[in-house]
Coordinates of N, CA and C in Angstrom, one line a residue:
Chain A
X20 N 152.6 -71.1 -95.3 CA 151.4 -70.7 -94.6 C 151.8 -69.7 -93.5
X21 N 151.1 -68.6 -93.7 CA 151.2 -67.5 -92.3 C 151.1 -68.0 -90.9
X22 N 151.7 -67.6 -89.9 CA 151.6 -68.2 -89.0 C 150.6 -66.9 -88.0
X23 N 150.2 -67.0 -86.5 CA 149.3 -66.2 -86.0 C 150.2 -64.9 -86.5
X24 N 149.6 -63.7 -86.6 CA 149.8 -62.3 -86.3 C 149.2 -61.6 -85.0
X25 N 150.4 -60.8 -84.5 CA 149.8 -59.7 -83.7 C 150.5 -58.4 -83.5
X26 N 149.5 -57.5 -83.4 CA 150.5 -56.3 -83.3 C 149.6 -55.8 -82.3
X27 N 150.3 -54.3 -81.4 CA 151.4 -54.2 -81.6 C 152.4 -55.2 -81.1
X28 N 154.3 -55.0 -81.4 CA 154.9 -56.2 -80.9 C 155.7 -55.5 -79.6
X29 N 155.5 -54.4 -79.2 CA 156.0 -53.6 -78.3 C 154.9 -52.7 -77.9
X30 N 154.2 -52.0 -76.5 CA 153.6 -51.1 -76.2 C 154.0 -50.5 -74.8
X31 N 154.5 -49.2 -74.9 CA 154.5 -48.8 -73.4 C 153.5 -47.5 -73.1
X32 N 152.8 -47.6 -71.8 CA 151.8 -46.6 -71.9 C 151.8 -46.4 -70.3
X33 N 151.3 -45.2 -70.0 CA 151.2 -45.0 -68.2 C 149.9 -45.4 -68.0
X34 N 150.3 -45.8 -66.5 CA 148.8 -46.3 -65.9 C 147.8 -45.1 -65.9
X35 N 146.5 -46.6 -66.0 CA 145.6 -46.0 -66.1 C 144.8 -45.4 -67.8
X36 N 145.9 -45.5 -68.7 CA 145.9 -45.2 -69.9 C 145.0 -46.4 -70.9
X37 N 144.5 -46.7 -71.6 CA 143.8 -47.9 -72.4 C 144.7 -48.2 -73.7
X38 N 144.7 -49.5 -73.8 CA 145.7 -50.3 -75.0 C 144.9 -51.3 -75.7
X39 N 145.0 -51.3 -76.3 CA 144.1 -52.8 -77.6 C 145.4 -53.5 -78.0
X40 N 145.4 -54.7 -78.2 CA 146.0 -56.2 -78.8 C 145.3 -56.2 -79.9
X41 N 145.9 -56.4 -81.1 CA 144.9 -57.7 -82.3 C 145.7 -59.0 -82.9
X42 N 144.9 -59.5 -83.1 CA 145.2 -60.8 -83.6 C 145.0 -61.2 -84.7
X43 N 145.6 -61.8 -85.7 CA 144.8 -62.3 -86.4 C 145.8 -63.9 -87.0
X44 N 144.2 -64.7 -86.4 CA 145.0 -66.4 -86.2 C 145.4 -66.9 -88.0
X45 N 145.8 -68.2 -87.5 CA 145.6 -68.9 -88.8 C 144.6 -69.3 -89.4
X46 N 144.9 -69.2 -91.0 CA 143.8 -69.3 -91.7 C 143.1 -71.0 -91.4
X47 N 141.6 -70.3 -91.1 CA 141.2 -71.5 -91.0 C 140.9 -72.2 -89.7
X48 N 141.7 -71.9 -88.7 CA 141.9 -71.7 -87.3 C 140.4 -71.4 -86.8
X49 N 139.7 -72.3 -86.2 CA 138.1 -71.4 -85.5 C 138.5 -71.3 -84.1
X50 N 139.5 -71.5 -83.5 CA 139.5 -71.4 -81.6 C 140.6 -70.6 -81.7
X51 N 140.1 -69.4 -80.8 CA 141.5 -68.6 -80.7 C 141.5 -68.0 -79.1
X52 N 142.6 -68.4 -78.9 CA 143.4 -67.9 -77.5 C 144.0 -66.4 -77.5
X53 N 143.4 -65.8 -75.5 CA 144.2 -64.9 -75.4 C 144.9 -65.6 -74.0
X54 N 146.2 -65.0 -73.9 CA 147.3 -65.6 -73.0 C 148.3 -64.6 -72.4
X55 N 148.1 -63.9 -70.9 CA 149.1 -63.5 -70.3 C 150.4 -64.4 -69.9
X56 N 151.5 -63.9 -70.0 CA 152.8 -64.4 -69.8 C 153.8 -63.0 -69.0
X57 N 153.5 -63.7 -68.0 CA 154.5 -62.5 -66.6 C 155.8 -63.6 -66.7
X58 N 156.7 -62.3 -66.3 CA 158.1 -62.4 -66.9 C 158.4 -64.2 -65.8
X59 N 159.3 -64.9 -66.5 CA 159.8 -66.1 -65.7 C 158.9 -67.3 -65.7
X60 N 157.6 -67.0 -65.8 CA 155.9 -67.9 -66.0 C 155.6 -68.5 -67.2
X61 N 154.9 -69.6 -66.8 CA 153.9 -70.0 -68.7 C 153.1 -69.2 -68.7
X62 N 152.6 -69.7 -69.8 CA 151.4 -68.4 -70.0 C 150.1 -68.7 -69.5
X63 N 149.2 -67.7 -68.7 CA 148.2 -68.3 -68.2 C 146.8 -68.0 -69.5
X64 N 146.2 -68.7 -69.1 CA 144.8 -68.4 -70.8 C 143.7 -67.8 -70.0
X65 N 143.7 -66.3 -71.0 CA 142.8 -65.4 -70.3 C 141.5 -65.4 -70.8
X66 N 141.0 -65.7 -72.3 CA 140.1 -66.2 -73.0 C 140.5 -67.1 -74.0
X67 N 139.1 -68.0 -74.6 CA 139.2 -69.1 -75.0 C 138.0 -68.0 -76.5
X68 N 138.1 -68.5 -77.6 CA 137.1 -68.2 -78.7 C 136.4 -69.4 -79.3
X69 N 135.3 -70.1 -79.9 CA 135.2 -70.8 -80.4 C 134.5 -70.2 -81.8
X70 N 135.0 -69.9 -82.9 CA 134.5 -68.8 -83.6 C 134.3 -67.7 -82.8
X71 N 132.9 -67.0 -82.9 CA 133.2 -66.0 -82.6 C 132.7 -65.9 -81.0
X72 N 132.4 -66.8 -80.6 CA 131.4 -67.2 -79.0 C 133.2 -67.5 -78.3
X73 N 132.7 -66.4 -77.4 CA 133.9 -66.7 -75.8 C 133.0 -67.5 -75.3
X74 N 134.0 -69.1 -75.3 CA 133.7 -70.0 -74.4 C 133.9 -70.5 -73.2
X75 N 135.0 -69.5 -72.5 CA 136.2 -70.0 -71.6 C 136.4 -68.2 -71.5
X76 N 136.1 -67.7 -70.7 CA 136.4 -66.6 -69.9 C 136.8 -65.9 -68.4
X77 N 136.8 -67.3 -67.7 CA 136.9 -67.3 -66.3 C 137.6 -66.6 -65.9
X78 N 138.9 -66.7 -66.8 CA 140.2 -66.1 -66.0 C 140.2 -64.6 -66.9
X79 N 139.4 -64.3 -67.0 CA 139.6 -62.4 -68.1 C 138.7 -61.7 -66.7
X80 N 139.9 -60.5 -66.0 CA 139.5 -59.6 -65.4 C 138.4 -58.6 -66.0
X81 N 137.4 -59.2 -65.6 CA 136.2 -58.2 -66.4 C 135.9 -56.6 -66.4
X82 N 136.8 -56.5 -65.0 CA 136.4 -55.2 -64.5 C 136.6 -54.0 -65.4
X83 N 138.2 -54.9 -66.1 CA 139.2 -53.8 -67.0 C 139.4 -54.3 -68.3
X84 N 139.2 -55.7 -68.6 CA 139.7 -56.4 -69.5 C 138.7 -56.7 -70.7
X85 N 138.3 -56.6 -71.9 CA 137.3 -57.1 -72.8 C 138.2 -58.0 -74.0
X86 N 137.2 -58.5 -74.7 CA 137.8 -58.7 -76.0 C 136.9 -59.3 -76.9
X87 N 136.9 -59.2 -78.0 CA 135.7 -59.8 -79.0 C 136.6 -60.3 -80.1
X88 N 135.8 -61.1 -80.7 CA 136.1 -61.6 -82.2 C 134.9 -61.4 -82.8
X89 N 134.4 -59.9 -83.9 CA 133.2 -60.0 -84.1 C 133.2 -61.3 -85.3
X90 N 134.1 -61.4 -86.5 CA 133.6 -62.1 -87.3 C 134.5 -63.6 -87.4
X91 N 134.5 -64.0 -86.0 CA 135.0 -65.1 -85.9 C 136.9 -65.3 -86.6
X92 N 136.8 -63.9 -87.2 CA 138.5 -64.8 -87.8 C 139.3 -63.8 -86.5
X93 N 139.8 -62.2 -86.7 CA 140.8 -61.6 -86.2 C 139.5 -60.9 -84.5
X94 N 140.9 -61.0 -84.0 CA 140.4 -60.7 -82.3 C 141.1 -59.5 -81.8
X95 N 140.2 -58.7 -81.0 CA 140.9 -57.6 -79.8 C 140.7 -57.5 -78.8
X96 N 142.0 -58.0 -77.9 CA 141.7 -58.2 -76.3 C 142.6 -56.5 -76.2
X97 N 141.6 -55.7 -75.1 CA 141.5 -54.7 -74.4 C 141.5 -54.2 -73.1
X98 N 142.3 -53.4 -72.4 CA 142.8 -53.1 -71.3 C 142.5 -51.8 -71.0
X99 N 141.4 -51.8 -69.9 CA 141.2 -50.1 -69.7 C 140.7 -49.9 -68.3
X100 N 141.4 -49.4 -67.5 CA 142.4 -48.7 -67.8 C 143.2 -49.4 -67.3
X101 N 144.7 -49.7 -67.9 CA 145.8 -50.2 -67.6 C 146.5 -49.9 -65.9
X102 N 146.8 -50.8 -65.1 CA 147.7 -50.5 -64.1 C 149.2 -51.5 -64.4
X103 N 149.9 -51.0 -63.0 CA 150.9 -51.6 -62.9 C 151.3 -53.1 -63.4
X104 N 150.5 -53.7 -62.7 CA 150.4 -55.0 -62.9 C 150.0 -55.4 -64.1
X105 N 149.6 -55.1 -65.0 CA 149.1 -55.4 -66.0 C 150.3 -55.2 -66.9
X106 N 151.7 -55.1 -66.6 CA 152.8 -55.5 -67.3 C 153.2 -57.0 -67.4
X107 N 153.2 -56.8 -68.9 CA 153.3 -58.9 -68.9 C 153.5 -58.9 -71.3
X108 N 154.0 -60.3 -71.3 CA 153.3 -60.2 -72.4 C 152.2 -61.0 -73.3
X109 N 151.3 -60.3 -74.0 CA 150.3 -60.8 -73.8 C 150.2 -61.9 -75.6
X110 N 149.8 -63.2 -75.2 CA 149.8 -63.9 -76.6 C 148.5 -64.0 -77.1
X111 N 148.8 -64.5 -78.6 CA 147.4 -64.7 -79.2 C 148.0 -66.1 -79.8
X112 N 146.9 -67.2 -79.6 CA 147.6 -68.4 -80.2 C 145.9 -69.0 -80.7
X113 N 146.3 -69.8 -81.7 CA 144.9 -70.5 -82.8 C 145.3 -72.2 -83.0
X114 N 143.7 -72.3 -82.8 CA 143.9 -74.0 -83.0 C 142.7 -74.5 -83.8
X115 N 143.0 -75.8 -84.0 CA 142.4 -76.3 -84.8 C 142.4 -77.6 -84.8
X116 N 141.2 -78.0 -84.4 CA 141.0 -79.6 -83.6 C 141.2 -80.5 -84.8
X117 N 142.2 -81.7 -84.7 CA 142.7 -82.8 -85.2 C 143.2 -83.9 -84.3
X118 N 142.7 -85.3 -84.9 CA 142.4 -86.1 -84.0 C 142.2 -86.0 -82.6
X119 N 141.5 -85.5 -82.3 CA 141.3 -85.2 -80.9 C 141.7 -84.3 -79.7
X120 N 142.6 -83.4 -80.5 CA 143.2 -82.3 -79.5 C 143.3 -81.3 -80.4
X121 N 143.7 -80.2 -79.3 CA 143.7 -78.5 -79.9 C 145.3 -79.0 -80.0
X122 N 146.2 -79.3 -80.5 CA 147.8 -78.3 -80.6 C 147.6 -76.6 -80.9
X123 N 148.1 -75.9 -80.0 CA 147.5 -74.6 -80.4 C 148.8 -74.1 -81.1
X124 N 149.0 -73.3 -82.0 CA 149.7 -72.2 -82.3 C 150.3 -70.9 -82.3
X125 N 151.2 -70.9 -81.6 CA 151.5 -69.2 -80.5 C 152.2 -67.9 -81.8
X126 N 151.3 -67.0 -81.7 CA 152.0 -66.0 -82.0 C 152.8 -65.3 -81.3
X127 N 154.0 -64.2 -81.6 CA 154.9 -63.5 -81.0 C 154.7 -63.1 -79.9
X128 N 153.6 -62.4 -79.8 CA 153.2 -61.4 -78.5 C 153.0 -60.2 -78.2
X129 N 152.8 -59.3 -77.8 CA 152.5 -58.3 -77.3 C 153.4 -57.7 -76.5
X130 N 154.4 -57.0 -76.1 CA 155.5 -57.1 -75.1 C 154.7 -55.2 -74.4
X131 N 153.8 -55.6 -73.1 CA 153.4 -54.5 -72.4 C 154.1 -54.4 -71.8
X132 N 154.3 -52.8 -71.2 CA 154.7 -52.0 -70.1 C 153.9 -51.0 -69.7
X133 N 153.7 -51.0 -68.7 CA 152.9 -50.2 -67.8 C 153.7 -49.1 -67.2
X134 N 154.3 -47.8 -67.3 CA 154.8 -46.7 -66.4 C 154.1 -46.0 -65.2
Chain B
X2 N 141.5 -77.2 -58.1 CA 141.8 -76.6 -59.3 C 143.7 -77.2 -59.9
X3 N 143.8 -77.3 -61.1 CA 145.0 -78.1 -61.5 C 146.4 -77.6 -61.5
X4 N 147.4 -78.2 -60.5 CA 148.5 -77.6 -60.6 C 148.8 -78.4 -61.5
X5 N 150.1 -77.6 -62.1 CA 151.3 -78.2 -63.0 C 152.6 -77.7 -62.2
X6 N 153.3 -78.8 -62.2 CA 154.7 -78.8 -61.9 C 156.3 -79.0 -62.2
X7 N 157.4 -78.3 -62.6 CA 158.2 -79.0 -63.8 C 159.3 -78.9 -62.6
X8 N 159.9 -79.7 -62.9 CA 161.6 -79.8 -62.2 C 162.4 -80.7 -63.5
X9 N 163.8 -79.9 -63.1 CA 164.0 -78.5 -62.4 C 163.5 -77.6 -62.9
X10 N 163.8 -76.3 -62.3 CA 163.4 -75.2 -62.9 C 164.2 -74.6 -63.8
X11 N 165.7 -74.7 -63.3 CA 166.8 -74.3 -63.8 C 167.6 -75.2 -64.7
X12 N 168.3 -75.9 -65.3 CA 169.0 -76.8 -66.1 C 170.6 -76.0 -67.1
X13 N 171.6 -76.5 -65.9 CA 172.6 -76.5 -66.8 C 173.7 -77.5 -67.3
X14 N 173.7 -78.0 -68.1 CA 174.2 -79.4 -68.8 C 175.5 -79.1 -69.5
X15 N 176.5 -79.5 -69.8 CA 177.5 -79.9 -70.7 C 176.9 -80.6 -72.1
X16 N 177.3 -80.0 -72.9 CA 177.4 -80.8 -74.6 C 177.7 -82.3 -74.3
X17 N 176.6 -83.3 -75.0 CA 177.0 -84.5 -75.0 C 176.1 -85.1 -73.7
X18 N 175.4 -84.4 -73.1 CA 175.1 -84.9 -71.7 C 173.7 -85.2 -72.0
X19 N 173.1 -86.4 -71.1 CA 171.9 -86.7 -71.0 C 170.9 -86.3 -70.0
X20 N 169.9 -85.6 -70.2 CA 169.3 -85.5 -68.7 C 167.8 -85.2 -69.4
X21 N 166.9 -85.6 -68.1 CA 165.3 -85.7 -68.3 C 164.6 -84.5 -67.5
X22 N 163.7 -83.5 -68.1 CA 163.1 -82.7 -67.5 C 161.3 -83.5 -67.1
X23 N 161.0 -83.2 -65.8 CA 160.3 -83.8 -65.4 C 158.6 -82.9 -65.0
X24 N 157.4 -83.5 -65.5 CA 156.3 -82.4 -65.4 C 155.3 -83.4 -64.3
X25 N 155.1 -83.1 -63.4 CA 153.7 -83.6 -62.7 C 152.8 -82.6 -62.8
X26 N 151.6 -83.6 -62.7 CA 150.0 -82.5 -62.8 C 149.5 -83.2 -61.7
X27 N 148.0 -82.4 -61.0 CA 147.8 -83.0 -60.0 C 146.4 -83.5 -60.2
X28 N 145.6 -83.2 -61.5 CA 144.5 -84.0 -61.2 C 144.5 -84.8 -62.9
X29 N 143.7 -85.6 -62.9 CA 143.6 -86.7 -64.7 C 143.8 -86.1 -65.6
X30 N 144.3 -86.4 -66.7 CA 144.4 -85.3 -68.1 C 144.7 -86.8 -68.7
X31 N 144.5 -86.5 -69.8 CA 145.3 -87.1 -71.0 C 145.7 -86.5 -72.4
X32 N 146.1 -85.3 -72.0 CA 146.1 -84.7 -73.2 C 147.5 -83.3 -72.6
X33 N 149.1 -83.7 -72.8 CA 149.9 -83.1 -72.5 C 150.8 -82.9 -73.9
X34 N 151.2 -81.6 -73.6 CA 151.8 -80.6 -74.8 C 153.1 -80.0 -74.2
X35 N 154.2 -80.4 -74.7 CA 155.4 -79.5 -74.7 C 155.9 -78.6 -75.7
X36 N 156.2 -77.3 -75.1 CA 156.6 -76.6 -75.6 C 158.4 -75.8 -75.5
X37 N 158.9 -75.3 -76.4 CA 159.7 -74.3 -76.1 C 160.1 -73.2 -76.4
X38 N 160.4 -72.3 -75.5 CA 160.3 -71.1 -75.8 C 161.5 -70.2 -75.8
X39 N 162.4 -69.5 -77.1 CA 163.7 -69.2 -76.9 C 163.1 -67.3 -76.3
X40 N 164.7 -67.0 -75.7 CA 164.1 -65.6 -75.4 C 163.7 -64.6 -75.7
X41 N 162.4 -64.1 -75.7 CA 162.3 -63.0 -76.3 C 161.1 -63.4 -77.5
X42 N 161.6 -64.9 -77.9 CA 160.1 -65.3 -78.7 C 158.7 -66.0 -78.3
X43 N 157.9 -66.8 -79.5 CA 157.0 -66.9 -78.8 C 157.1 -68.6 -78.5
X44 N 156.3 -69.1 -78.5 CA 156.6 -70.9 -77.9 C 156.3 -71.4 -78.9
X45 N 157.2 -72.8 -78.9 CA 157.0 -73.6 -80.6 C 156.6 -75.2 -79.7
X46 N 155.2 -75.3 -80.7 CA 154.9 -76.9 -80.3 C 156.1 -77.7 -80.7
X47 N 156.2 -78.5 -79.0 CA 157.3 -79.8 -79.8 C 156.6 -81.0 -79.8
X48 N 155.6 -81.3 -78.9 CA 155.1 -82.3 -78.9 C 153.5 -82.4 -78.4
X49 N 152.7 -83.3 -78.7 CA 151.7 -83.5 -78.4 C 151.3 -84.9 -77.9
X50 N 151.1 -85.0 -76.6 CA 150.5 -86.8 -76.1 C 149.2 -86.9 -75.5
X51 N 148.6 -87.9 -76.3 CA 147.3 -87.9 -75.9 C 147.3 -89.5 -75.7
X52 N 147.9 -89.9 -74.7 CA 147.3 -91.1 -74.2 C 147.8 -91.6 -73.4
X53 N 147.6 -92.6 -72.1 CA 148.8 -93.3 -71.6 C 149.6 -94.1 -72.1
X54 N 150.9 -94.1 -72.0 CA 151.8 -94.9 -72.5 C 152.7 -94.1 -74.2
X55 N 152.3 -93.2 -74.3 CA 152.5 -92.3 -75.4 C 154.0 -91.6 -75.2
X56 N 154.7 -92.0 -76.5 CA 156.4 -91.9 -76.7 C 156.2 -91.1 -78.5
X57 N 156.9 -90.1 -78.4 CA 157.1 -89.0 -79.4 C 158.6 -89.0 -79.0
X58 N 159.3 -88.6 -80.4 CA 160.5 -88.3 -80.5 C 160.9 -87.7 -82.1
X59 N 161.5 -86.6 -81.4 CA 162.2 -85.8 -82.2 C 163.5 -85.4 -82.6
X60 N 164.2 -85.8 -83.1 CA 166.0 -85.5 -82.6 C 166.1 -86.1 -81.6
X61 N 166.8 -84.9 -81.0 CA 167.3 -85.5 -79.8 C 166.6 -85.7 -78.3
X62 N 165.1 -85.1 -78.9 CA 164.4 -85.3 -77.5 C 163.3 -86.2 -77.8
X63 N 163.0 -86.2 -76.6 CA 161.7 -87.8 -76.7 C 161.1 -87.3 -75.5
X64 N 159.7 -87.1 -75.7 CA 158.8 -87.2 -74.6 C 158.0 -88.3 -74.3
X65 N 157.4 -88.5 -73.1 CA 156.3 -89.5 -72.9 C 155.5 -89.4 -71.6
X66 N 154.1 -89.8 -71.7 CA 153.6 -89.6 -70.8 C 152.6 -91.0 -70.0
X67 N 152.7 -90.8 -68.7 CA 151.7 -91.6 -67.7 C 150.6 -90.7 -67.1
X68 N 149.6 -91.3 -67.8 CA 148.4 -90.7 -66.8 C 148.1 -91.3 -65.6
X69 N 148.4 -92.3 -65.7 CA 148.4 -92.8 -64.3 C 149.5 -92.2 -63.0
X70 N 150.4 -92.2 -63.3 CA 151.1 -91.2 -62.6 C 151.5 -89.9 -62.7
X71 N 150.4 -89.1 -63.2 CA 150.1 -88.0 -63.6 C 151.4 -87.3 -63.9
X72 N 152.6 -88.1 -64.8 CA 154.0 -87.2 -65.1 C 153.8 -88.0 -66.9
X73 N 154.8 -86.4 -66.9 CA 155.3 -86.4 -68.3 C 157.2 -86.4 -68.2
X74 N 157.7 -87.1 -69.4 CA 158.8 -86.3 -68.8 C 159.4 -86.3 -70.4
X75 N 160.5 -85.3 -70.4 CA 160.8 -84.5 -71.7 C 162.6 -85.1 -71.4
X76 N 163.4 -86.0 -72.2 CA 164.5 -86.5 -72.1 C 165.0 -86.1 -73.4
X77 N 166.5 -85.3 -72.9 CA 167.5 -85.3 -73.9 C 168.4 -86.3 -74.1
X78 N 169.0 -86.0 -75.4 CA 169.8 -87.2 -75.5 C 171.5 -85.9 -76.2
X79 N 171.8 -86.8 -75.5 CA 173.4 -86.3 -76.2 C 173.8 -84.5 -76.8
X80 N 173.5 -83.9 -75.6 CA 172.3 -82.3 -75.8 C 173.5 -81.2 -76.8
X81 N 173.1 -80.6 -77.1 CA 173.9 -79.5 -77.8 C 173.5 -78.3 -77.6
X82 N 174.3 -77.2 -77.8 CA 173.8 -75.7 -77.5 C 172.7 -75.5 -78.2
X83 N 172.4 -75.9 -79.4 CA 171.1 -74.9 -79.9 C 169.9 -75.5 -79.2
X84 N 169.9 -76.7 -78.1 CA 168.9 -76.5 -77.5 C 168.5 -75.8 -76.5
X85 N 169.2 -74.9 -75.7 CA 169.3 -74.3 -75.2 C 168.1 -73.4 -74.8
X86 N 167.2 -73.1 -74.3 CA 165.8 -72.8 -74.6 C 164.9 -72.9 -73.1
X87 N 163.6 -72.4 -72.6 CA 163.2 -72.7 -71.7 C 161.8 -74.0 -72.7
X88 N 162.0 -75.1 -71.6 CA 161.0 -75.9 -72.1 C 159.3 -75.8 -71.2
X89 N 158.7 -76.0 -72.0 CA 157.1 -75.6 -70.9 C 156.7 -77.0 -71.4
X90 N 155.3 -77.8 -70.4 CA 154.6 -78.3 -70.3 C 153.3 -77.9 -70.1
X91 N 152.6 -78.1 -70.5 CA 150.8 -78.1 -70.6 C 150.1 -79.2 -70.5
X92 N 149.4 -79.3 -69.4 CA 148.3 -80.2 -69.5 C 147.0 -79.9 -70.1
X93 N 146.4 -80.2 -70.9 CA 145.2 -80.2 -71.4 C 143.6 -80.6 -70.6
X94 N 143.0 -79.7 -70.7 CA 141.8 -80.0 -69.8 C 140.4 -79.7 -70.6
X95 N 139.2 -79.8 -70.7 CA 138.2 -79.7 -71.0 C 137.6 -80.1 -72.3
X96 N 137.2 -79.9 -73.0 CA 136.8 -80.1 -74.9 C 138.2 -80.6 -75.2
X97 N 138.1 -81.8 -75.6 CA 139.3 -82.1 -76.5 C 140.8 -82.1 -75.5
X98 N 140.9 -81.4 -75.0 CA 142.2 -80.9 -73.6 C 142.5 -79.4 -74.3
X99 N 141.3 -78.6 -74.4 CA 141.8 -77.2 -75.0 C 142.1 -76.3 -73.8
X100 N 142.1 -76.8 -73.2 CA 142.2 -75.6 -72.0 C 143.5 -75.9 -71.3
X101 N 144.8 -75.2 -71.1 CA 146.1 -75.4 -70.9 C 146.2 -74.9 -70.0
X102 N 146.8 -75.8 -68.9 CA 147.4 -74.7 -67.8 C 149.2 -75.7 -68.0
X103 N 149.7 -74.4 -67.9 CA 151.1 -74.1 -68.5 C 151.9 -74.1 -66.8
X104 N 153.2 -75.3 -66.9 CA 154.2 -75.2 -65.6 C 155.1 -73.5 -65.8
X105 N 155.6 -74.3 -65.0 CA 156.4 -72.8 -65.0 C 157.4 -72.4 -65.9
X106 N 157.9 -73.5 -66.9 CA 159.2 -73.8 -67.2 C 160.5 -74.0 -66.8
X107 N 160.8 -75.2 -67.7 CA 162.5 -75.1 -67.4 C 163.4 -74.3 -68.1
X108 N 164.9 -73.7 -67.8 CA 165.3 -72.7 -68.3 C 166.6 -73.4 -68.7
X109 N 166.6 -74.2 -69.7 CA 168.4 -75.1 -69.7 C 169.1 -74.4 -70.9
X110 N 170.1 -74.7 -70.2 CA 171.7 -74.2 -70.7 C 172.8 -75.2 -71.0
X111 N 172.6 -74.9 -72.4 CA 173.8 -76.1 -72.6 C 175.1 -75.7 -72.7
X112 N 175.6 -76.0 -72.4 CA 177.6 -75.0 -72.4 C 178.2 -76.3 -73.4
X113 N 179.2 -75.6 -74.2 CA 180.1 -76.1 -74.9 C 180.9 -76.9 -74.2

């Protein structure tokens, strides 16, 4: 079984510049996570998916940050315009409720840099 | 709002050595998740506890958690290099415990 995908797995871009993430979870998978990870840190959860409804968006900088799942399977969280700080890497992880809890499933990541 | 806490932060052990990494949270959960994460990749579920009094074991490590005293703790046994790894804890919160806030991790080093 495929595990999450995302590309790209490297991006460097100067501030101020705009970048897209995609995802695409496990099959089957209806809750899909977006997750910053600054260097040394866990990852914090920037959006939550439940299909295709963001249910959990508190922590997604709105000002700069979007992302959609139009048809509930693959996701794009979006950065515009990129600053400094916005160097980190960024995950995409899927779950899938069994007996009672999400175990979620992390894909590789996203490894940003901001110039 | 919920901290999570791990100690140590840092972990360097000898082969054959026993030692317990330790996670407090600060408000109720019952729903804690360890992970680990080697460098450079992404995090692999090791464990999942959803209850008080809940003991998982895998090889050489064994988790368990109190909700009552809002710790988990993640114990090696007899450690070897390929564990080597940073270990993360997650507490679970909301629907089911889907909503994770992630410690800082620990960063252990096993030496030969």
């Amino acid at each position: 079984e495929a595990g999450v995908v995302q590309s790209p797995r490297y991006k460097i871009i100067e501030k101020k510049q705009p970048v897209a993430f995609w995802c695409n979870p496990i099959s089957g998978h209806n809750t899909l996570y977006w997750y910053r990870q600054n260097l040394g840190q866990g990852p914090e959860l920037l959006i939550r998916y439940e299909n295709e409804e963001a249910v959990d968006d508190s922590q997604l900088p709105k000002d700069r940050f979007s992302a959609e799942r139009l048809k509930g399977v693959d996701s794009t969280l979006k950065i515009q315009p990129a600053e400094l700080g916005d160097s980190a890497v960024y995950l995409c992880a899927s779950s899938l409720r069994t007996s009672g809890a999400y175990e979620q499933y992390f894909g590789p990541g996203t490894r940003l840099t901001v110039t | 709002e919920l901290k999570v806490e791990q100690n140590p932060l840092f972990l360097s052990m000898q082969e054959g050595k026993n030692y317990t990494i330790y996670c407090n949270y600060s408000t109720t959960s019952d729903r804690l998740y360890w992970y680990r994460q080697d460098p450079g990749k992404s995090l692999e579920s090791l464990f999942v506890l959803l209850s008080n009094g809940a003991v998982k074991q895998e090889g050489r490590l064994m988790a368990s958690l109190d909700t009552k005293a809002r710790l988990s703790t993640l114990h090696i046994t007899a450690a070897v290099h390929d564990l080597s790894a940073t270990y993360f804890c997650a507490v679970g919160k909301g629907t089911s415990g889907s909503r994770l806030t992630f410690g800082e991790g620990t960063q252990l080093t096993v030496n030969p």
